[in-house]
Every structure is written in C-alpha cells, then in structure tokens.
Amino acid sequence: MALWARQVSRWRCLLQTARAAGFPRRLRSCSSTAQACRGFAPLALLPSRNDILPWRLQAYRHVCVGSCSPPDSAKDGSFSSPESNLSSPVKQEQAKAEIVHDLNAKILYEDWDDIPPSSALEEISEEEAIQIIAEPLLPLQSSTLRDYVDHSETLAKLVHLGVDLSQVEKRQKAGQLLLTLDFEKDIRKILLFLKDVGVEDNQLGPFLTKNPYILAEDLEALETRVAYLKSKKFGKAEIAQMVSRAPYLLLFSVERLDNRLGFFKNELGLSVKKTKDLVIRLPRLLTGKLEPVKENLQVCQIELGFQRNEIQQIVFKTPKILTASKKRLKQTFDYLHNIMGIPHHMLTRFPQVFNSKLLRIRERHMFLTFLGRAQYDPAQPSYISLDQLVSLPDEVFCTEIAKASIQDFEKFLKTL
C-alpha cells in the first residue's frame, strides 16, 4: 500500500507540474520529468486526440500492476485487486488525481486546436500567401546552361573563372558533364594540376572552354602523360606551351602520344630533336587526325613534285603545311611555280609563302610586274625574295620593294 501511495502521489505532482508549466504547449520540456517516473509512458506514445478523454488513471494502474511482482501472500498464483488494498485516504487521493487528469486532458484538447495543421491543403489568408516567396524551379530540360547557373555553384564558379558556357554547351555532352561535377571535389584538383603544368591563371577559363572533358579525367592518368613528355626530354616551359596551344593533348594516352611522335619521326625521316621541335611549334599535330597529314604529304610528293628531302625542309620550317587545305595548297603552288616561275628549290627555301593568302601574292606580283620589278632570281639584280614579297606590310612593301607610294598601289588595285 505504501508503494501505491507513493506512485499516486508522484502522478499527482507530475500533473500539477505539467499544468503549471503549460504542458500541452511544452510537451518536450516535460520529457525529463516523465522519464523520472517509473512506469510512465513516453510522450511520443501519448494517446490520440480521439482517445484522450476516455484515457484515465486506471490505464496507468493497470500498467503498473502488470509490472509489479505479486505479493508474498498470494500462494495460489492469484492476488487481490490493488483498489481493495488501498486505504480510504489513498482512494480519495486517487479520485483527486483522476479529476486533475480530466482537467488537463481538456486543456490539452483545447490547446491542440490552437496549433496550425501541417497539411498542405490548409487554407491560408491572402496576407500569408503574399509573404510566401517561391524559389524558381530548376528546369528539367534546357538547351542552354544559362538556365542552371543560378542553381549550380559549380557553374557559377566556372563562369567566374572565365569559362564561356555558351561555347561549352556546343560540345557533345559537355553541358551534362559540368552539371554532374562538384567544384570542390572534382574540379579544383584539375585546376591545381593545370597550374602546376604551367597554364597561366588567365588561361584556365579559355582552356576549359575548349576542353571541358579534362575535368572528367583521372588525375593520376594526367600526371602519367605529363611524366611521359618529360621522359622524352620536353622541358617544363615546352610542355606548358604545348598544353596551352593544344588543350586536348592531355586527353591522349601515353600509347597514343608515343605512336604520334613515332609517326612523324618515321614518315618525315626527321631526327628525334627535329621531331620534338616540330610538335612544339605545332602541338595540334599530336591531337589532330592523321589522314589529312598523310594526304598532304602525298600531294607534295606526287602532285607538286617535291623530293623527300625537300618535303622534310618544307615541313620542318612550316609545319602548318601538313594541315593546310589541299585545294589551297595546290592553287598557291600553281601560281608561284607556273605563273611567277618560282622553281622548287626556291620554294623549299621560303616555304612560308604557302601560309600567305593567294590574293595577297597575286596583287603584289602584278603590281611589281606593272612596275617592271618582278625579279625573283637571286642571281639577278634587284632580286626580291619571297619572304619580302609576302611578309612586309603594304607601306613597307611599296616604299622599299616596289619603290612606289602606297597611293600608287591602291590606285593600281582599283584597276584590277
């Protein structure tokens, strides 16, 4: 009986404390008190609103009875009801506890009505609706990365770095790639690697604009390719120049890079040093297609009539001839050789003439012919080299080579 009296007393104190502290509004603040009472159900397991009124102290007594061991006097496995063992004062206290509980249940019932429902279908006032700020939705599909910049920290930082997203999205699957990358996790390490290779800070943006695919490459693989170039005696400055001018270079595996270097060395018959110098000056030879290179070599040898050793000299001095348009190459050669009368050995000495526009060559040659100064034989007086013919600005060409004024040259061009 003493045990039950103490339990009932604790229960009454608990209810009084909860009511004084605003129990219905502060469910969490009473959790420590609830845990202190042995046999008291956790707050998360309180009965629902529909069951709160019928809930009485008897439920608490039943729980406690089930958790208590039977008295020693019950030899036959049964024992009398706890209510029959309670004294009259204790029963009065129990009745008071039930009344207190009923009052608190009503308060709890009323206060729960004050709590706003969490349903998304709840009606709200116009004032509350105006205060709601809706974030713009992320488009599920878009043809431009511009729609994602405000939602992607990665894209925002790339733009700040100088990456032109309008150019990136033109490259196959490059836009999807950038949207899957995390700047800190995936991109920062590649940027640090490129800086270590020698790419300048102001070139990182243009570099990634041309080659965003490097961001998906394994860092260890990139370092292996740089180590291979160093093993071939390419200096740090030379590697930086090659990587900057040919952004796709580091996407090539060591095997492909080795095959490309071997191709130019064997196909052109160049030494190792000259092969290195060739690709340093035009590193896209290592990344471009080999078919146009093979075709231009055949054109030079079969259609233009250059010897193998002449082709070596032409290519070494002017690597761009390997990637030039075949049609343009043949038209330029035809005018230089068949109209101006420049022999093969002179063209071999000044192969840079093939990089000049045919219109420029024709206009200046015709002006010199008009003045009687079109002399391209070094054994003759008033000799004019092909380099001077195509490389000098118009003013210098007129005054030093044609011995005429720029106005005379402009008037002549109008007659053509």
Tab-separated table of C-alpha atoms in Angstrom:
chain	number	residue	atom	x	y	z
A	1	MET	CA	0.000	0.000	0.000
A	2	ALA	CA	2.842	2.337	0.733
A	3	LEU	CA	4.204	1.676	-2.756
A	4	TRP	CA	0.893	2.530	-4.414
A	5	ALA	CA	0.503	5.637	-2.316
A	6	ARG	CA	3.889	6.877	-3.397
A	7	GLN	CA	3.073	6.165	-7.083
A	8	VAL	CA	-0.237	8.052	-6.907
A	9	SER	CA	1.432	10.960	-5.123
A	10	ARG	CA	4.095	11.133	-7.832
A	11	TRP	CA	1.427	11.059	-10.530
A	12	ARG	CA	-0.454	13.965	-8.970
A	13	CYS	CA	2.750	16.012	-8.629
A	14	LEU	CA	3.550	15.280	-12.255
A	15	LEU	CA	0.158	16.508	-13.470
A	16	GLN	CA	0.327	19.652	-11.344
A	17	THR	CA	3.805	20.412	-12.613
A	18	ALA	CA	2.736	19.888	-16.230
A	19	ARG	CA	-0.268	22.162	-15.823
A	20	ALA	CA	1.811	24.908	-14.202
A	21	ALA	CA	4.409	24.703	-16.973
A	22	GLY	CA	1.860	24.726	-19.775
A	23	PHE	CA	2.113	21.009	-20.525
A	24	PRO	CA	0.014	20.976	-23.697
A	25	ARG	CA	2.243	23.611	-25.311
A	26	ARG	CA	5.541	22.329	-23.980
A	27	LEU	CA	5.474	18.615	-24.464
A	28	ARG	CA	9.233	18.353	-24.805
A	29	SER	CA	10.016	20.223	-21.571
A	30	CYS	CA	8.244	17.548	-19.516
A	31	SER	CA	10.068	14.632	-21.072
A	32	SER	CA	12.717	14.591	-18.376
A	33	THR	CA	10.042	14.523	-15.662
A	34	ALA	CA	8.236	11.722	-17.445
A	35	GLN	CA	11.385	9.648	-17.632
A	36	ALA	CA	11.894	10.167	-13.923
A	37	CYS	CA	8.572	8.443	-13.161
A	38	ARG	CA	8.983	4.707	-13.450
A	39	GLY	CA	6.208	3.119	-15.470
A	40	PHE	CA	5.142	6.382	-17.209
A	41	ALA	CA	4.673	6.064	-20.995
A	42	PRO	CA	6.899	8.245	-23.246
A	43	LEU	CA	5.331	11.448	-24.571
A	44	ALA	CA	5.658	10.250	-28.148
A	45	LEU	CA	3.270	7.435	-27.289
A	46	LEU	CA	0.513	9.618	-25.818
A	47	PRO	CA	-3.000	8.621	-26.978
A	48	SER	CA	-4.521	10.290	-29.970
A	49	ARG	CA	-6.948	13.195	-29.763
A	50	ASN	CA	-9.960	10.885	-30.055
A	51	ASP	CA	-8.732	8.749	-27.174
A	52	ILE	CA	-7.541	11.449	-24.788
A	53	LEU	CA	-10.818	11.950	-22.921
A	54	PRO	CA	-11.523	8.284	-22.083
A	55	TRP	CA	-7.952	7.835	-21.037
A	56	ARG	CA	-7.910	7.556	-17.238
A	57	LEU	CA	-5.650	6.792	-14.413
A	58	GLN	CA	-6.889	3.190	-14.450
A	59	ALA	CA	-4.732	2.575	-17.530
A	60	TYR	CA	-1.725	3.742	-15.572
A	61	ARG	CA	-2.665	1.470	-12.679
A	62	HIS	CA	-3.059	-1.499	-14.989
A	63	VAL	CA	0.411	-0.933	-16.447
A	64	CYS	CA	1.929	-0.654	-13.016
A	65	VAL	CA	0.111	-3.767	-11.791
A	66	GLY	CA	1.439	-5.752	-14.708
A	67	SER	CA	4.954	-4.603	-13.950
A	68	CYS	CA	4.824	-5.332	-10.209
A	69	SER	CA	5.554	-8.732	-8.732
A	70	PRO	CA	2.671	-10.436	-6.835
A	71	PRO	CA	2.651	-10.119	-3.062
A	72	ASP	CA	4.068	-12.869	-0.982
A	73	SER	CA	0.663	-13.694	0.499
A	74	ALA	CA	-0.595	-14.948	-2.902
A	75	LYS	CA	0.420	-18.576	-2.689
A	76	ASP	CA	-2.036	-19.856	-5.257
A	77	GLY	CA	-0.877	-17.541	-8.042
A	78	SER	CA	-3.696	-15.019	-7.590
A	79	PHE	CA	-3.842	-11.808	-5.662
A	80	SER	CA	-6.462	-9.291	-4.702
A	81	SER	CA	-7.176	-6.098	-6.645
A	82	PRO	CA	-4.950	-3.162	-5.720
A	83	GLU	CA	-8.004	-0.986	-5.149
A	84	SER	CA	-9.144	-3.249	-2.335
A	85	ASN	CA	-5.798	-2.895	-0.585
A	86	LEU	CA	-5.789	0.890	-0.670
A	87	SER	CA	-6.860	2.817	2.396
A	88	SER	CA	-9.654	5.346	2.202
A	89	PRO	CA	-7.318	8.417	2.143
A	90	VAL	CA	-5.407	6.892	-0.698
A	91	LYS	CA	-8.629	6.306	-2.633
A	92	GLN	CA	-9.524	9.939	-2.138
A	93	GLU	CA	-6.139	10.994	-3.477
A	94	GLN	CA	-6.707	8.694	-6.428
A	95	ALA	CA	-10.047	10.301	-7.174
A	96	LYS	CA	-8.479	13.749	-6.998
A	97	ALA	CA	-5.800	12.614	-9.433
A	98	GLU	CA	-8.485	11.452	-11.883
A	99	ILE	CA	-10.205	14.842	-11.694
A	100	VAL	CA	-6.933	16.688	-12.221
A	101	HIS	CA	-6.176	14.451	-15.172
A	102	ASP	CA	-9.562	15.146	-16.735
A	103	LEU	CA	-8.996	18.897	-16.456
A	104	ASN	CA	-5.543	18.690	-18.020
A	105	ALA	CA	-6.901	16.474	-20.794
A	106	LYS	CA	-9.466	19.147	-21.611
A	107	ILE	CA	-6.763	21.820	-21.625
A	108	LEU	CA	-4.617	19.608	-23.840
A	109	TYR	CA	-7.603	19.076	-26.147
A	110	GLU	CA	-8.283	22.821	-26.387
A	111	ASP	CA	-4.642	23.839	-26.890
A	112	TRP	CA	-4.095	21.327	-29.655
A	113	ASP	CA	-6.855	23.104	-31.559
A	114	ASP	CA	-4.702	26.236	-31.500
A	115	ILE	CA	-1.772	24.537	-33.228
A	116	PRO	CA	-1.875	25.172	-37.034
A	117	PRO	CA	-2.374	21.979	-39.011
A	118	SER	CA	0.593	20.783	-41.046
A	119	SER	CA	-1.492	19.760	-44.058
A	120	ALA	CA	-0.527	21.292	-47.419
A	121	LEU	CA	-4.270	21.622	-48.188
A	122	GLU	CA	-4.893	24.036	-45.329
A	123	GLU	CA	-6.417	27.327	-46.407
A	124	ILE	CA	-4.368	30.437	-45.606
A	125	SER	CA	-5.165	34.124	-45.731
A	126	GLU	CA	-4.195	36.399	-48.587
A	127	GLU	CA	-1.703	38.229	-46.355
A	128	GLU	CA	0.052	34.959	-45.532
A	129	ALA	CA	0.039	33.979	-49.195
A	130	ILE	CA	1.703	37.256	-50.212
A	131	GLN	CA	4.521	36.639	-47.738
A	132	ILE	CA	5.403	33.281	-49.296
A	133	ILE	CA	8.496	33.539	-51.505
A	134	ALA	CA	8.746	30.705	-54.010
A	135	GLU	CA	12.157	29.690	-55.308
A	136	PRO	CA	12.410	29.398	-59.121
A	137	LEU	CA	12.099	25.813	-60.267
A	138	LEU	CA	15.117	24.077	-61.761
A	139	PRO	CA	14.245	23.226	-65.372
A	140	LEU	CA	14.105	19.511	-66.066
A	141	GLN	CA	15.342	20.098	-69.603
A	142	SER	CA	17.037	23.042	-71.258
A	143	SER	CA	19.051	23.777	-74.365
A	144	THR	CA	21.358	26.181	-72.560
A	145	LEU	CA	23.448	26.046	-69.401
A	146	ARG	CA	22.424	29.602	-68.619
A	147	ASP	CA	19.209	28.304	-67.032
A	148	TYR	CA	21.228	26.330	-64.468
A	149	VAL	CA	23.842	28.892	-63.428
A	150	ASP	CA	21.725	30.359	-60.610
A	151	HIS	CA	21.130	26.860	-59.195
A	152	SER	CA	24.636	25.422	-59.600
A	153	GLU	CA	27.585	26.582	-57.521
A	154	THR	CA	29.884	24.708	-59.898
A	155	LEU	CA	28.665	26.560	-62.989
A	156	ALA	CA	28.762	29.900	-61.180
A	157	LYS	CA	32.404	29.388	-60.209
A	158	LEU	CA	33.344	28.275	-63.719
A	159	VAL	CA	31.790	31.428	-65.159
A	160	HIS	CA	33.735	33.494	-62.632
A	161	LEU	CA	36.856	31.660	-63.759
A	162	GLY	CA	36.246	32.761	-67.346
A	163	VAL	CA	34.640	29.669	-68.881
A	164	ASP	CA	32.309	30.507	-71.785
A	165	LEU	CA	29.333	28.229	-71.167
A	166	SER	CA	27.753	29.223	-74.492
A	167	GLN	CA	30.701	27.582	-76.236
A	168	VAL	CA	30.903	24.625	-73.868
A	169	GLU	CA	27.291	23.619	-74.453
A	170	LYS	CA	28.024	23.301	-78.198
A	171	ARG	CA	30.382	20.419	-77.479
A	172	GLN	CA	28.860	16.974	-77.316
A	173	LYS	CA	27.677	16.055	-73.795
A	174	ALA	CA	29.909	18.730	-72.251
A	175	GLY	CA	26.966	20.527	-70.625
A	176	GLN	CA	25.692	17.344	-68.987
A	177	LEU	CA	29.204	16.671	-67.725
A	178	LEU	CA	29.512	20.021	-65.957
A	179	LEU	CA	26.148	19.561	-64.246
A	180	THR	CA	27.320	16.300	-62.678
A	181	LEU	CA	30.586	17.679	-61.263
A	182	ASP	CA	31.279	19.206	-57.875
A	183	PHE	CA	33.678	22.138	-57.936
A	184	GLU	CA	35.496	21.353	-54.707
A	185	LYS	CA	35.583	17.589	-55.181
A	186	ASP	CA	36.108	17.201	-58.933
A	187	ILE	CA	37.286	20.466	-60.492
A	188	ARG	CA	39.640	22.128	-58.018
A	189	LYS	CA	42.247	19.349	-58.255
A	190	ILE	CA	42.287	19.598	-62.072
A	191	LEU	CA	42.779	23.363	-61.897
A	192	LEU	CA	45.693	22.957	-59.499
A	193	PHE	CA	47.183	20.333	-61.808
A	194	LEU	CA	46.936	22.620	-64.857
A	195	LYS	CA	48.564	25.450	-62.931
A	196	ASP	CA	51.359	23.105	-61.910
A	197	VAL	CA	51.841	22.122	-65.560
A	198	GLY	CA	52.251	25.774	-66.468
A	199	VAL	CA	48.866	27.015	-67.671
A	200	GLU	CA	48.506	30.661	-66.628
A	201	ASP	CA	45.643	31.723	-64.359
A	202	ASN	CA	44.098	33.919	-67.061
A	203	GLN	CA	44.202	30.974	-69.483
A	204	LEU	CA	42.340	28.483	-67.288
A	205	GLY	CA	38.926	29.737	-68.402
A	206	PRO	CA	39.703	29.660	-72.162
A	207	PHE	CA	41.402	26.276	-71.700
A	208	LEU	CA	38.329	24.694	-70.079
A	209	THR	CA	36.095	26.348	-72.672
A	210	LYS	CA	37.969	24.465	-75.396
A	211	ASN	CA	38.410	21.251	-73.433
A	212	PRO	CA	35.856	20.758	-70.625
A	213	TYR	CA	36.313	16.981	-70.888
A	214	ILE	CA	39.592	17.144	-68.985
A	215	LEU	CA	37.526	17.706	-65.817
A	216	ALA	CA	36.348	14.095	-66.033
A	217	GLU	CA	39.862	12.671	-66.458
A	218	ASP	CA	41.626	10.735	-63.722
A	219	LEU	CA	44.265	12.914	-62.099
A	220	GLU	CA	46.767	10.080	-61.924
A	221	ALA	CA	46.393	9.445	-65.673
A	222	LEU	CA	47.032	13.122	-66.428
A	223	GLU	CA	50.167	13.118	-64.307
A	224	THR	CA	51.377	9.976	-66.103
A	225	ARG	CA	51.046	11.687	-69.507
A	226	VAL	CA	52.998	14.707	-68.339
A	227	ALA	CA	55.669	12.401	-66.939
A	228	TYR	CA	55.904	10.710	-70.355
A	229	LEU	CA	56.540	14.041	-72.109
A	230	LYS	CA	59.252	14.822	-69.574
A	231	SER	CA	60.824	11.441	-70.256
A	232	LYS	CA	61.042	12.454	-73.932
A	233	LYS	CA	63.144	15.455	-72.887
A	234	PHE	CA	60.405	18.057	-73.261
A	235	GLY	CA	61.110	20.909	-70.861
A	236	LYS	CA	58.559	22.333	-68.421
A	237	ALA	CA	58.111	25.519	-70.474
A	238	GLU	CA	57.735	23.472	-73.665
A	239	ILE	CA	55.104	21.223	-72.079
A	240	ALA	CA	53.213	24.287	-70.814
A	241	GLN	CA	53.284	25.778	-74.316
A	242	MET	CA	52.095	22.553	-75.912
A	243	VAL	CA	49.267	22.025	-73.418
A	244	SER	CA	48.093	25.644	-73.732
A	245	ARG	CA	48.104	25.622	-77.536
A	246	ALA	CA	46.652	22.114	-77.843
A	247	PRO	CA	44.138	21.730	-74.964
A	248	TYR	CA	43.222	18.171	-75.987
A	249	LEU	CA	46.818	16.968	-75.721
A	250	LEU	CA	46.496	15.540	-72.218
A	251	LEU	CA	43.416	13.527	-73.169
A	252	PHE	CA	45.666	11.252	-75.213
A	253	SER	CA	47.059	8.178	-73.522
A	254	VAL	CA	50.777	7.565	-73.328
A	255	GLU	CA	50.489	4.924	-76.057
A	256	ARG	CA	48.764	7.323	-78.472
A	257	LEU	CA	51.256	10.097	-77.789
A	258	ASP	CA	54.129	7.701	-78.389
A	259	ASN	CA	52.560	6.485	-81.650
A	260	ARG	CA	52.084	10.066	-82.883
A	261	LEU	CA	55.677	11.032	-82.211
A	262	GLY	CA	56.856	7.858	-83.904
A	263	PHE	CA	54.670	8.559	-86.950
A	264	PHE	CA	56.159	11.999	-87.662
A	265	LYS	CA	59.679	10.817	-87.000
A	266	ASN	CA	59.399	7.853	-89.392
A	267	GLU	CA	57.115	9.388	-92.038
A	268	LEU	CA	59.198	12.524	-92.455
A	269	GLY	CA	62.554	10.949	-91.721
A	270	LEU	CA	63.319	13.523	-89.032
A	271	SER	CA	65.696	13.184	-86.125
A	272	VAL	CA	64.403	12.983	-82.577
A	273	LYS	CA	65.355	16.598	-81.927
A	274	LYS	CA	63.675	17.895	-85.099
A	275	THR	CA	60.576	15.850	-84.342
A	276	LYS	CA	60.388	17.481	-80.904
A	277	ASP	CA	60.841	20.941	-82.397
A	278	LEU	CA	58.127	20.193	-84.944
A	279	VAL	CA	55.452	19.263	-82.388
A	280	ILE	CA	56.477	22.052	-80.011
A	281	ARG	CA	55.758	24.627	-82.711
A	282	LEU	CA	52.549	22.902	-83.823
A	283	PRO	CA	51.362	20.652	-80.953
A	284	ARG	CA	47.979	20.033	-82.570
A	285	LEU	CA	49.829	17.619	-84.856
A	286	LEU	CA	49.688	15.247	-81.885
A	287	THR	CA	45.940	15.685	-81.374
A	288	GLY	CA	44.548	16.108	-84.891
A	289	LYS	CA	43.619	13.450	-87.408
A	290	LEU	CA	46.439	11.787	-89.303
A	291	GLU	CA	44.544	11.304	-92.585
A	292	PRO	CA	44.883	14.966	-93.739
A	293	VAL	CA	48.581	14.850	-92.864
A	294	LYS	CA	49.122	11.742	-94.960
A	295	GLU	CA	47.167	13.229	-97.875
A	296	ASN	CA	49.156	16.494	-97.841
A	297	LEU	CA	52.422	14.567	-97.840
A	298	GLN	CA	51.269	12.664	-100.903
A	299	VAL	CA	50.150	15.890	-102.604
A	300	CYS	CA	53.557	17.488	-102.020
A	301	GLN	CA	55.395	14.496	-103.379
A	302	ILE	CA	53.154	13.295	-106.223
A	303	GLU	CA	51.224	16.346	-107.458
A	304	LEU	CA	53.593	19.183	-106.608
A	305	GLY	CA	56.747	17.244	-107.426
A	306	PHE	CA	58.860	17.878	-104.336
A	307	GLN	CA	61.548	15.407	-103.349
A	308	ARG	CA	61.523	13.694	-99.970
A	309	ASN	CA	64.377	15.806	-98.617
A	310	GLU	CA	62.627	18.967	-99.859
A	311	ILE	CA	59.429	17.947	-98.104
A	312	GLN	CA	61.399	17.455	-94.890
A	313	GLN	CA	62.738	21.005	-95.099
A	314	ILE	CA	59.370	22.495	-96.016
A	315	VAL	CA	57.558	20.711	-93.174
A	316	PHE	CA	60.250	21.480	-90.600
A	317	LYS	CA	60.222	25.207	-91.468
A	318	THR	CA	56.428	25.443	-91.954
A	319	PRO	CA	54.591	22.706	-90.017
A	320	LYS	CA	51.185	24.202	-90.909
A	321	ILE	CA	51.587	22.883	-94.452
A	322	LEU	CA	50.715	19.439	-93.077
A	323	THR	CA	47.253	20.599	-92.008
A	324	ALA	CA	46.572	23.098	-94.806
A	325	SER	CA	43.752	22.707	-97.286
A	326	LYS	CA	44.810	20.538	-100.223
A	327	LYS	CA	42.961	22.775	-102.646
A	328	ARG	CA	44.607	25.934	-101.328
A	329	LEU	CA	47.995	24.235	-101.297
A	330	LYS	CA	47.722	23.252	-104.958
A	331	GLN	CA	46.379	26.669	-106.067
A	332	THR	CA	49.198	28.528	-104.303
A	333	PHE	CA	51.846	26.253	-105.749
A	334	ASP	CA	50.371	26.577	-109.251
A	335	TYR	CA	50.527	30.381	-109.147
A	336	LEU	CA	54.021	30.523	-107.634
A	337	HIS	CA	55.556	27.876	-109.849
A	338	ASN	CA	53.702	28.138	-113.164
A	339	ILE	CA	52.869	31.868	-113.320
A	340	MET	CA	55.603	33.544	-111.305
A	341	GLY	CA	58.189	30.968	-112.354
A	342	ILE	CA	59.493	30.117	-108.884
A	343	PRO	CA	61.459	26.824	-109.003
A	344	HIS	CA	61.123	24.031	-106.433
A	345	HIS	CA	64.390	24.769	-104.687
A	346	MET	CA	63.351	28.413	-104.113
A	347	LEU	CA	60.026	27.328	-102.707
A	348	THR	CA	61.927	24.944	-100.442
A	349	ARG	CA	63.998	27.866	-99.119
A	350	PHE	CA	60.915	30.019	-98.445
A	351	PRO	CA	58.071	27.608	-97.663
A	352	GLN	CA	56.330	30.251	-95.517
A	353	VAL	CA	54.919	31.599	-98.769
A	354	PHE	CA	52.408	28.723	-98.648
A	355	ASN	CA	50.917	30.224	-95.491
A	356	SER	CA	50.096	33.506	-97.240
A	357	LYS	CA	46.833	34.310	-98.958
A	358	LEU	CA	46.875	33.749	-102.678
A	359	LEU	CA	45.179	37.118	-103.269
A	360	ARG	CA	47.986	38.951	-101.486
A	361	ILE	CA	50.620	37.132	-103.548
A	362	ARG	CA	48.788	37.840	-106.815
A	363	GLU	CA	48.162	41.568	-106.131
A	364	ARG	CA	51.791	42.264	-105.205
A	365	HIS	CA	53.239	40.231	-108.040
A	366	MET	CA	51.025	42.007	-110.569
A	367	PHE	CA	52.000	45.421	-109.159
A	368	LEU	CA	55.711	44.539	-109.391
A	369	THR	CA	55.171	43.261	-112.932
A	370	PHE	CA	53.426	46.538	-113.823
A	371	LEU	CA	56.445	48.456	-112.462
A	372	GLY	CA	58.931	46.073	-114.123
A	373	ARG	CA	60.408	44.955	-110.833
A	374	ALA	CA	59.148	41.350	-110.566
A	375	GLN	CA	62.570	39.739	-110.179
A	376	TYR	CA	62.794	36.598	-108.036
A	377	ASP	CA	66.132	35.161	-109.187
A	378	PRO	CA	68.836	35.743	-106.570
A	379	ALA	CA	71.480	35.741	-109.330
A	380	GLN	CA	69.876	38.802	-110.981
A	381	PRO	CA	69.958	42.462	-109.839
A	382	SER	CA	67.000	43.940	-107.957
A	383	TYR	CA	66.266	40.487	-106.564
A	384	ILE	CA	63.121	40.240	-104.414
A	385	SER	CA	62.871	37.315	-102.037
A	386	LEU	CA	59.599	35.512	-101.495
A	387	ASP	CA	59.789	36.318	-97.804
A	388	GLN	CA	59.831	40.057	-98.525
A	389	LEU	CA	57.060	39.637	-101.055
A	390	VAL	CA	54.559	38.225	-98.597
A	391	SER	CA	55.635	39.255	-95.079
A	392	LEU	CA	56.116	43.043	-95.256
A	393	PRO	CA	53.241	45.469	-94.570
A	394	ASP	CA	51.820	47.343	-97.573
A	395	GLU	CA	53.556	50.628	-96.714
A	396	VAL	CA	56.993	48.999	-96.349
A	397	PHE	CA	56.472	46.827	-99.417
A	398	CYS	CA	55.611	49.876	-101.555
A	399	THR	CA	58.442	52.131	-100.363
A	400	GLU	CA	61.284	49.553	-100.056
A	401	ILE	CA	60.432	46.823	-102.550
A	402	ALA	CA	58.216	48.397	-105.222
A	403	LYS	CA	59.807	51.865	-104.872
A	404	ALA	CA	56.365	53.437	-105.116
A	405	SER	CA	53.863	55.132	-102.869
A	406	ILE	CA	51.003	53.418	-101.130
A	407	GLN	CA	48.604	55.640	-103.117
A	408	ASP	CA	50.004	54.257	-106.377
A	409	PHE	CA	49.486	50.718	-105.133
A	410	GLU	CA	45.879	51.468	-104.097
A	411	LYS	CA	45.122	53.067	-107.485
A	412	PHE	CA	46.533	50.013	-109.234
A	413	LEU	CA	44.377	47.656	-107.222
A	414	LYS	CA	41.271	49.552	-108.314
A	415	THR	CA	42.072	48.756	-111.936
A	416	LEU	CA	42.086	45.009	-111.359
